[in-house]
CSV table of C-alpha atoms in Angstrom, one decimal:
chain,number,residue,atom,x,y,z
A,828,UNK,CA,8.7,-8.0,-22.1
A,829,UNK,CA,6.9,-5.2,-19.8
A,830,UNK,CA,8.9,-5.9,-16.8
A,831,UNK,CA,8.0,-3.6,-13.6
A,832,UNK,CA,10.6,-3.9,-11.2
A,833,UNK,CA,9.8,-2.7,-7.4
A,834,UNK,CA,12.1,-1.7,-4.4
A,835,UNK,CA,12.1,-2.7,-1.7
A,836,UNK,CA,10.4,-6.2,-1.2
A,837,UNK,CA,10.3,-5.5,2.5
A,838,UNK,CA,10.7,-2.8,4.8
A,839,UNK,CA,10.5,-2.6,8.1
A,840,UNK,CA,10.6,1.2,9.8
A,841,UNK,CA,9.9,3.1,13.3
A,842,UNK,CA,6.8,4.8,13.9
A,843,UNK,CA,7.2,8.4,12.5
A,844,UNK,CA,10.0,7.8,9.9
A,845,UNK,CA,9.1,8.3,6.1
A,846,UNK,CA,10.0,5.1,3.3
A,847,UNK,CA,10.3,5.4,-0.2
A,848,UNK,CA,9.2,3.0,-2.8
A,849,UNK,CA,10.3,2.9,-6.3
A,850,UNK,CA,8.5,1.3,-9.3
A,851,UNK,CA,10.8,1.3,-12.5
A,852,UNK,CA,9.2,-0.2,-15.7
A,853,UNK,CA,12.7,-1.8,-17.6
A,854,UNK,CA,11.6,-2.6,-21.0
A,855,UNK,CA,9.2,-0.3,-21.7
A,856,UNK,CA,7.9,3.1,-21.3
A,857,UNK,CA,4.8,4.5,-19.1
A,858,UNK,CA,3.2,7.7,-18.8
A,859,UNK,CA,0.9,6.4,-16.2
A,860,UNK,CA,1.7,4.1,-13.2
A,861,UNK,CA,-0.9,3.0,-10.4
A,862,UNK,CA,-0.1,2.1,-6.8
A,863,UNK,CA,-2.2,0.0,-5.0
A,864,UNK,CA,-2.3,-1.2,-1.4
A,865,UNK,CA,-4.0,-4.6,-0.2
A,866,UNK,CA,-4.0,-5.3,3.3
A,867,UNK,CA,-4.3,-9.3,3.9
A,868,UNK,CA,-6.9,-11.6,2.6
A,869,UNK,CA,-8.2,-8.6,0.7
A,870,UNK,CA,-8.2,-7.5,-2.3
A,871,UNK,CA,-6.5,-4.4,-3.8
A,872,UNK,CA,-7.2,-1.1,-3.5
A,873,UNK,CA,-6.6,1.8,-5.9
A,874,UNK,CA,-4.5,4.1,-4.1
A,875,UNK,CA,-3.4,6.7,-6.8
A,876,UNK,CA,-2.7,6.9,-10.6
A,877,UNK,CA,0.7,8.2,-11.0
A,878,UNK,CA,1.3,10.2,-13.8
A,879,UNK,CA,4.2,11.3,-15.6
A,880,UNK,CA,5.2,15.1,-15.6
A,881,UNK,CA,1.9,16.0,-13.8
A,882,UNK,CA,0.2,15.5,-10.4
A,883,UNK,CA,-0.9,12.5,-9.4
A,884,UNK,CA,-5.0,11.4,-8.8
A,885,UNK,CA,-5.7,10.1,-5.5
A,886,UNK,CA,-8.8,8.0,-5.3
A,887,UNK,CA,-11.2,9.0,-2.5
A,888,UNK,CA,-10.0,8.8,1.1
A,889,UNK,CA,-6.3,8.6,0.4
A,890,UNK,CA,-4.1,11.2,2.1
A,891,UNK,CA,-2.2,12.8,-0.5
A,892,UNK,CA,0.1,14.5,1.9
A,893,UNK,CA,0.6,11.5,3.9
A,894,UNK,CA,1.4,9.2,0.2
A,895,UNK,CA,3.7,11.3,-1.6
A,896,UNK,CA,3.6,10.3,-5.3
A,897,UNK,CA,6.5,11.5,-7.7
A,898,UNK,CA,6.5,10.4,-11.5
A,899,UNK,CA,9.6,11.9,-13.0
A,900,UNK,CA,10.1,10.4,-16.1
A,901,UNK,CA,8.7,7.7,-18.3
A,902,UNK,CA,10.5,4.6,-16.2
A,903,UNK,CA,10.2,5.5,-12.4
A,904,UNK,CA,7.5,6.5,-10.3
A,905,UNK,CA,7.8,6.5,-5.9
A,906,UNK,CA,5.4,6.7,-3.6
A,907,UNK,CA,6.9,7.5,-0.6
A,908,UNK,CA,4.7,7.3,2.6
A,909,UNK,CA,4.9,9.9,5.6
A,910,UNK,CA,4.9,9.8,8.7
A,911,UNK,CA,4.4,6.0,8.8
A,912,UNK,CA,2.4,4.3,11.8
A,913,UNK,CA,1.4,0.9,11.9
A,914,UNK,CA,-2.3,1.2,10.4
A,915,UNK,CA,0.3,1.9,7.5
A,916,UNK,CA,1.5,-1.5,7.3
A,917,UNK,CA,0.6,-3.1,4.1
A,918,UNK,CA,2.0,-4.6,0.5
A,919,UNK,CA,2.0,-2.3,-1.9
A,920,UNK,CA,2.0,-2.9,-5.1
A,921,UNK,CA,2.6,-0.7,-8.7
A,922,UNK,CA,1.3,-1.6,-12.2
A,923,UNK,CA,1.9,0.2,-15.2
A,924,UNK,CA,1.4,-0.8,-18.9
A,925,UNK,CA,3.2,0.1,-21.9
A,926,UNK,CA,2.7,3.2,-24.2
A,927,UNK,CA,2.3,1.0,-27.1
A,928,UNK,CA,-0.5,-1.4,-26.4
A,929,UNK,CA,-1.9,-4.3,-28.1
A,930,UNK,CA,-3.7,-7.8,-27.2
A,931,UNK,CA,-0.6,-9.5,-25.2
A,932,UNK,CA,-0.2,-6.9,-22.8
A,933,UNK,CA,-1.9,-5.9,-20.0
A,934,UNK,CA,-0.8,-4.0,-16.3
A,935,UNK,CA,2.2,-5.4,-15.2
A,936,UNK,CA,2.5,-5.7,-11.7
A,937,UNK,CA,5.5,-5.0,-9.7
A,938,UNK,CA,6.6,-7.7,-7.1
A,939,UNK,CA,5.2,-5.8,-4.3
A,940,UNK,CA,6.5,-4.3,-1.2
A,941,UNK,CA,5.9,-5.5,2.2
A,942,UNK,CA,6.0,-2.3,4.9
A,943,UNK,CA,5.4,-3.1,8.2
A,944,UNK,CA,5.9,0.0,11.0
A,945,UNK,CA,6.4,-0.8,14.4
B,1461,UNK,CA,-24.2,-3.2,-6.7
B,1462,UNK,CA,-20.1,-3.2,-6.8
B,1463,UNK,CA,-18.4,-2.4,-10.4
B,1464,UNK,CA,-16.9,-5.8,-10.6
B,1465,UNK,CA,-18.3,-9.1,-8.8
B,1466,UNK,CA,-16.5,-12.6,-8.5
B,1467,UNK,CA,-17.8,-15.3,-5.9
B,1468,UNK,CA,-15.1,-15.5,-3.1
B,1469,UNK,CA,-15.0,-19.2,-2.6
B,1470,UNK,CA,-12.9,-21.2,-1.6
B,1471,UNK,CA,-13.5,-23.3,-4.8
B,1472,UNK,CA,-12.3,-26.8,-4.5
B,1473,UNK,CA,-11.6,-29.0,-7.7
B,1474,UNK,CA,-9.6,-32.2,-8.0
B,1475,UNK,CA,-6.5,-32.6,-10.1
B,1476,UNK,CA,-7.4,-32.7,-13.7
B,1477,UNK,CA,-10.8,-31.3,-13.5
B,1478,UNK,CA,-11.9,-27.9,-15.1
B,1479,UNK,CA,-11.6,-24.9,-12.9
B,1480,UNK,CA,-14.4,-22.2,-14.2
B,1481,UNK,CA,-14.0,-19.3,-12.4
B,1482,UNK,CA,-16.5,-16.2,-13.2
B,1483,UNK,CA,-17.2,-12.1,-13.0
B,1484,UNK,CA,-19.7,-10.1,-13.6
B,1485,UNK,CA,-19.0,-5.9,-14.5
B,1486,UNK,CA,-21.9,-3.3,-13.9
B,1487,UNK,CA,-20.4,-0.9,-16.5
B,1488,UNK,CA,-21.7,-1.6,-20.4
B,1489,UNK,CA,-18.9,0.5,-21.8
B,1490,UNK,CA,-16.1,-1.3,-20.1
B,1491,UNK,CA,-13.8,-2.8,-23.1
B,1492,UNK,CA,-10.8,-4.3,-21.7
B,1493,UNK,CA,-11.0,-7.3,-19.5
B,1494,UNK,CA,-7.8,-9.5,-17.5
B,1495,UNK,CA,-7.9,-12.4,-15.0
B,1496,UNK,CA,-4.8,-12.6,-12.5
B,1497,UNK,CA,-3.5,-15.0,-10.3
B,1498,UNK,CA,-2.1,-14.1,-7.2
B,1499,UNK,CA,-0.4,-16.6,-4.9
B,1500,UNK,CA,0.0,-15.7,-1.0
B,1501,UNK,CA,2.2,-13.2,-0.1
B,1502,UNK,CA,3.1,-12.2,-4.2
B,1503,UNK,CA,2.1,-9.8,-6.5
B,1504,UNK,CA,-0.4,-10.5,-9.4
B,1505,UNK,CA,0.8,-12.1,-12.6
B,1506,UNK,CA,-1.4,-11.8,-15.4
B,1507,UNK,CA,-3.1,-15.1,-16.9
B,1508,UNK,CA,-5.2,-13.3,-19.4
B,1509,UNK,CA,-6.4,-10.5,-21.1
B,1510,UNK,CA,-9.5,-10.1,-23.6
B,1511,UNK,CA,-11.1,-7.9,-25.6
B,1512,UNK,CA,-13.8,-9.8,-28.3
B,1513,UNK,CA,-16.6,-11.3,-27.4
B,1514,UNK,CA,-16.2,-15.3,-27.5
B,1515,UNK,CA,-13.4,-17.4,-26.2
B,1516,UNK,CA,-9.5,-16.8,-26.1
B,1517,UNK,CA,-7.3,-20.2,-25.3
B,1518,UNK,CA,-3.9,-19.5,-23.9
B,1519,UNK,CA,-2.9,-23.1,-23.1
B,1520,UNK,CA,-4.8,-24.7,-20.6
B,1521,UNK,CA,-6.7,-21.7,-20.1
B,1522,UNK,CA,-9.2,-20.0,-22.0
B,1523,UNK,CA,-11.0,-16.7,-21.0
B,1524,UNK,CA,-14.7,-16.4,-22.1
B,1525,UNK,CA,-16.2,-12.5,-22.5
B,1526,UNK,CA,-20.1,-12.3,-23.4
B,1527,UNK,CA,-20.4,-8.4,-23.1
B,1528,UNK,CA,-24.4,-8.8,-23.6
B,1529,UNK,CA,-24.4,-10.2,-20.5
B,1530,UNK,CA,-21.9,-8.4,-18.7
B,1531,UNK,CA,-20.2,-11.7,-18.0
B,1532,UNK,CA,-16.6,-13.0,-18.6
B,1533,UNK,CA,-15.0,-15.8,-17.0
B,1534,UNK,CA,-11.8,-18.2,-17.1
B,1535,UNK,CA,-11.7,-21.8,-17.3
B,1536,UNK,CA,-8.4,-23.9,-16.6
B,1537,UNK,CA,-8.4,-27.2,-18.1
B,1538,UNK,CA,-6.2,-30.2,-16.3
B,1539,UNK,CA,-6.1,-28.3,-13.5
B,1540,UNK,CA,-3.0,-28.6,-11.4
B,1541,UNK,CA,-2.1,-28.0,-7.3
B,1542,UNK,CA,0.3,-25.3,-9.1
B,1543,UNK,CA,-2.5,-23.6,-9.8
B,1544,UNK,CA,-4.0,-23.2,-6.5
B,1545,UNK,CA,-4.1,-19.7,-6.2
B,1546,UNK,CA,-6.5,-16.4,-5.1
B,1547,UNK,CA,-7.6,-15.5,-9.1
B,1548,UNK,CA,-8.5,-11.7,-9.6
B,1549,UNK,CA,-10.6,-10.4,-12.3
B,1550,UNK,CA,-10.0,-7.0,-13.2
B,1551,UNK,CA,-11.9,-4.2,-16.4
B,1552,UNK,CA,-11.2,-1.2,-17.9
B,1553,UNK,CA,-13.9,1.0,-16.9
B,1554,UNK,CA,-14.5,2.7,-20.1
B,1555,UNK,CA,-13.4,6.2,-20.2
B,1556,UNK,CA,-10.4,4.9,-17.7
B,1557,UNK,CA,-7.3,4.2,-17.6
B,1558,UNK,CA,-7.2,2.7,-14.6
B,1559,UNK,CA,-8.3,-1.2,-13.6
B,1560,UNK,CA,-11.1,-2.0,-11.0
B,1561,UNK,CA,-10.7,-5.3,-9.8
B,1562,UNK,CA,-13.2,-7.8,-8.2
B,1563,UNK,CA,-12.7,-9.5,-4.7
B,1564,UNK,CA,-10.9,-12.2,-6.4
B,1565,UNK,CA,-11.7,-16.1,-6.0
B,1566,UNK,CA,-9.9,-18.3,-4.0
B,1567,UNK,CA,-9.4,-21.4,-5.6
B,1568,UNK,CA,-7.8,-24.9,-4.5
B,1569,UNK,CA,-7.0,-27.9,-6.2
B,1570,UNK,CA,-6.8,-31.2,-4.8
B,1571,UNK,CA,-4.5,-33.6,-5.1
């Protein structure tokens, strides 16, 4: 169980176009959903905590404008980022964790999605 | 001082040996603690998650938390080249929803 499933796996976009990510959790429902990004060799990096309903919380130094971040309903969040330019290029990644927690689950990560702007 | 340490590596251990990897976390009122493994170019699986002081065993891994000393690790028994891999630890900040995750280790096991 707790299955995040991510779209794309791997985009690849002009300078100056916009690209839309999804993060659906399948079996399970989340109110809250985090999207990191890791850039290589490192390791990742809280973008924003997604939340469902409501606005999402940027951490500090992340463009909200510029990484759009839309949590619907309990199963889908997207971050779609602006703009893009290749300082954008990236994997990102979503997590989210069931409602109903207990010992065996922790944040389930989506399979990541490799962007890369030219 | 960073909210969650772990020693980058590379960590080399032959085949079969015990892998132990470790963390240390600045915040006392962190409660939830998990060690991933990420392999190059994927997304992080978890391996383990604890909550209890003492050890947890999940196969050939076990995840030790000592919250007295701010201190949990992971030791993989038999290890195997599968299991060469960048491990991350990652804790609940308490009051947080939200993971902070150390640097991760790199760890390789020779054949």
């Amino acid at each position: 169980g707790a299955v995040v499933s991510q779209h794309p796996s791997r985009v690849i976009c002009k300078s100056g176009t916009s690209v839309k990510i999804e993060c659906r959790s399948l079996d399970f429902q989340a109110t809250t959903m985090f999207w990191y990004r890791q850039f290589p060799k490192q390791s990742l990096m809280l973008m924003a905590t997604s939340n469902e309903g409501s606005k999402a919380t940027y951490e500090q130094g992340v463009e909200k404008d510029k990484f759009l971040i839309n949590h619907a309903s309990l199963t889908l969040s997207t971050l779609t980022v602006t703009s893009a330019h290749p300082e954008d290029s990236s994997f990102y990644i979503c997590s989210a964790r069931p409602i109903a927690r207990d010992d065996n689950y922790g944040y389930t990560f989506g399979s990541g999605t490799r962007l890369t702007v030219v | 001082q960073k909210e969650v340490e772990q020693n980058s590596g590379p960590l080399s251990v032959p085949e079969g040996a015990i892998a132990s990897l470790n963390c240390t976390y600045s915040d006392r009122g962190s409660q939830s603690f998990f060690w991933y493994r990420q392999y190059s170019g994927k997304s992080p699986e978890l391996i383990m998650s604890i909550y209890s002081n003492g050890d947890k065993e999940d196969g050939r891994f076990t995840a030790q938390l000592n919250k007295a000393s701010q201190y949990v690790s992971l030791l993989i028994r038999d290890s195997q080249p599968s299991d060469s891999a960048t491990y991350l630890c990652a804790v609940n900040i308490s009051g947080n929803e939200k993971l902070t995750f150390g640097t991760g280790t790199r760890l390789t096991i020779i054949p």
